[in-house]
Amino acid sequence: MDPADPHNLETADHPIVERIEIATEGNDCDECVRRLREPLMRVKGVQDVMADPESERVYVTFDARKTHAPDLHDAILRSGYKPAPMAD
């Protein structure tokens, strides 16, 4: 089957899984990880959340058909933290 064919419905119900890394400000302890993880896991389509307090990063695995990065950023803001610019 041609994936470009609009009549190709074979994969229509399969998730499109993506993983995003989001820098956060203030995510530097185990309690912070819990506070970030819970609201992110409630976002429709989110499958997994891993927070790394040492690097102040959150790694979110989600179905791109059900949610988008701005929804994840909003959940972080609701948790009391905020997305931060990435710095290497």
mmCIF file of C-alpha atoms in Angstrom:
data_model
loop_
_atom_site.group_PDB
_atom_site.id
_atom_site.type_symbol
_atom_site.label_atom_id
_atom_site.label_comp_id
_atom_site.label_asym_id
_atom_site.label_seq_id
_atom_site.Cartn_x
_atom_site.Cartn_y
_atom_site.Cartn_z
ATOM 1 C CA MET A 1 0.000 0.000 0.000
ATOM 2 C CA ASP A 2 1.087 3.520 -0.745
ATOM 3 C CA PRO A 3 1.350 5.602 2.493
ATOM 4 C CA ALA A 4 0.581 8.732 0.465
ATOM 5 C CA ASP A 5 -2.755 7.270 -0.639
ATOM 6 C CA PRO A 6 -5.558 9.021 1.333
ATOM 7 C CA HIS A 7 -7.518 5.764 1.231
ATOM 8 C CA ASN A 8 -4.792 3.907 3.107
ATOM 9 C CA LEU A 9 -6.537 3.461 6.437
ATOM 10 C CA GLU A 10 -4.390 0.571 7.666
ATOM 11 C CA THR A 11 -2.466 2.775 10.137
ATOM 12 C CA ALA A 12 -5.237 5.272 10.867
ATOM 13 C CA ASP A 13 -5.724 4.125 14.465
ATOM 14 C CA HIS A 14 -2.078 3.623 15.354
ATOM 15 C CA PRO A 15 -0.434 6.206 17.617
ATOM 16 C CA ILE A 16 2.303 8.456 16.325
ATOM 17 C CA VAL A 17 4.711 8.259 19.240
ATOM 18 C CA GLU A 18 7.119 11.115 19.812
ATOM 19 C CA ARG A 19 9.545 11.901 22.622
ATOM 20 C CA ILE A 20 10.350 15.471 23.561
ATOM 21 C CA GLU A 21 12.941 16.895 25.933
ATOM 22 C CA ILE A 22 11.856 20.018 27.812
ATOM 23 C CA ALA A 23 14.178 22.077 29.992
ATOM 24 C CA THR A 24 12.532 23.292 33.190
ATOM 25 C CA GLU A 25 13.410 25.874 35.811
ATOM 26 C CA GLY A 26 13.498 24.707 39.425
ATOM 27 C CA ASN A 27 13.106 20.984 38.735
ATOM 28 C CA ASP A 28 16.003 19.990 40.988
ATOM 29 C CA CYS A 29 14.658 17.552 43.608
ATOM 30 C CA ASP A 30 12.620 14.348 43.895
ATOM 31 C CA GLU A 31 9.525 16.282 45.042
ATOM 32 C CA CYS A 32 9.836 18.444 41.920
ATOM 33 C CA VAL A 33 9.847 15.315 39.772
ATOM 34 C CA ARG A 34 6.557 14.182 41.332
ATOM 35 C CA ARG A 35 4.987 17.621 40.906
ATOM 36 C CA LEU A 36 5.945 17.697 37.233
ATOM 37 C CA ARG A 37 5.122 14.090 36.414
ATOM 38 C CA GLU A 38 1.542 13.996 37.702
ATOM 39 C CA PRO A 39 0.099 16.882 35.622
ATOM 40 C CA LEU A 40 1.974 15.754 32.525
ATOM 41 C CA MET A 41 0.630 12.207 32.848
ATOM 42 C CA ARG A 42 -2.912 13.636 32.913
ATOM 43 C CA VAL A 43 -2.464 15.214 29.454
ATOM 44 C CA LYS A 44 -4.361 13.178 26.864
ATOM 45 C CA GLY A 45 -1.953 11.069 24.816
ATOM 46 C CA VAL A 46 0.991 11.196 27.233
ATOM 47 C CA GLN A 47 2.416 7.702 27.686
ATOM 48 C CA ASP A 48 5.470 8.281 29.879
ATOM 49 C CA VAL A 49 7.234 11.077 31.768
ATOM 50 C CA MET A 50 10.783 10.936 33.051
ATOM 51 C CA ALA A 51 12.180 13.915 34.928
ATOM 52 C CA ASP A 52 15.899 14.353 35.579
ATOM 53 C CA PRO A 53 16.476 16.748 38.492
ATOM 54 C CA GLU A 54 20.239 16.922 37.868
ATOM 55 C CA SER A 55 19.856 18.346 34.369
ATOM 56 C CA GLU A 56 16.479 20.010 35.068
ATOM 57 C CA ARG A 57 14.985 18.252 32.054
ATOM 58 C CA VAL A 58 11.708 16.419 31.508
ATOM 59 C CA TYR A 59 11.396 13.728 28.838
ATOM 60 C CA VAL A 60 7.836 13.125 27.670
ATOM 61 C CA THR A 61 6.694 10.285 25.398
ATOM 62 C CA PHE A 62 3.320 11.023 23.815
ATOM 63 C CA ASP A 63 0.960 10.276 20.945
ATOM 64 C CA ALA A 64 1.281 13.246 18.583
ATOM 65 C CA ARG A 65 -2.252 12.590 17.320
ATOM 66 C CA LYS A 66 -3.679 13.371 20.752
ATOM 67 C CA THR A 67 -1.472 16.156 22.127
ATOM 68 C CA HIS A 68 1.162 18.685 21.106
ATOM 69 C CA ALA A 69 4.177 20.367 22.706
ATOM 70 C CA PRO A 70 2.201 23.501 23.735
ATOM 71 C CA ASP A 71 -0.149 21.247 25.771
ATOM 72 C CA LEU A 72 2.878 19.810 27.567
ATOM 73 C CA HIS A 73 4.260 23.281 28.259
ATOM 74 C CA ASP A 74 0.868 24.339 29.668
ATOM 75 C CA ALA A 75 0.865 21.313 32.013
ATOM 76 C CA ILE A 76 4.340 22.282 33.242
ATOM 77 C CA LEU A 77 3.134 25.816 33.935
ATOM 78 C CA ARG A 78 0.108 24.453 35.837
ATOM 79 C CA SER A 79 2.473 22.379 37.994
ATOM 80 C CA GLY A 80 4.137 25.559 39.249
ATOM 81 C CA TYR A 81 7.279 25.209 37.139
ATOM 82 C CA LYS A 82 8.062 26.726 33.790
ATOM 83 C CA PRO A 83 9.738 25.563 30.618
ATOM 84 C CA ALA A 84 13.204 27.055 30.241
ATOM 85 C CA PRO A 85 15.415 27.746 27.266
ATOM 86 C CA MET A 86 17.852 24.930 26.557
ATOM 87 C CA ALA A 87 21.477 25.706 27.292
ATOM 88 C CA ASP A 88 24.428 23.455 26.599
#
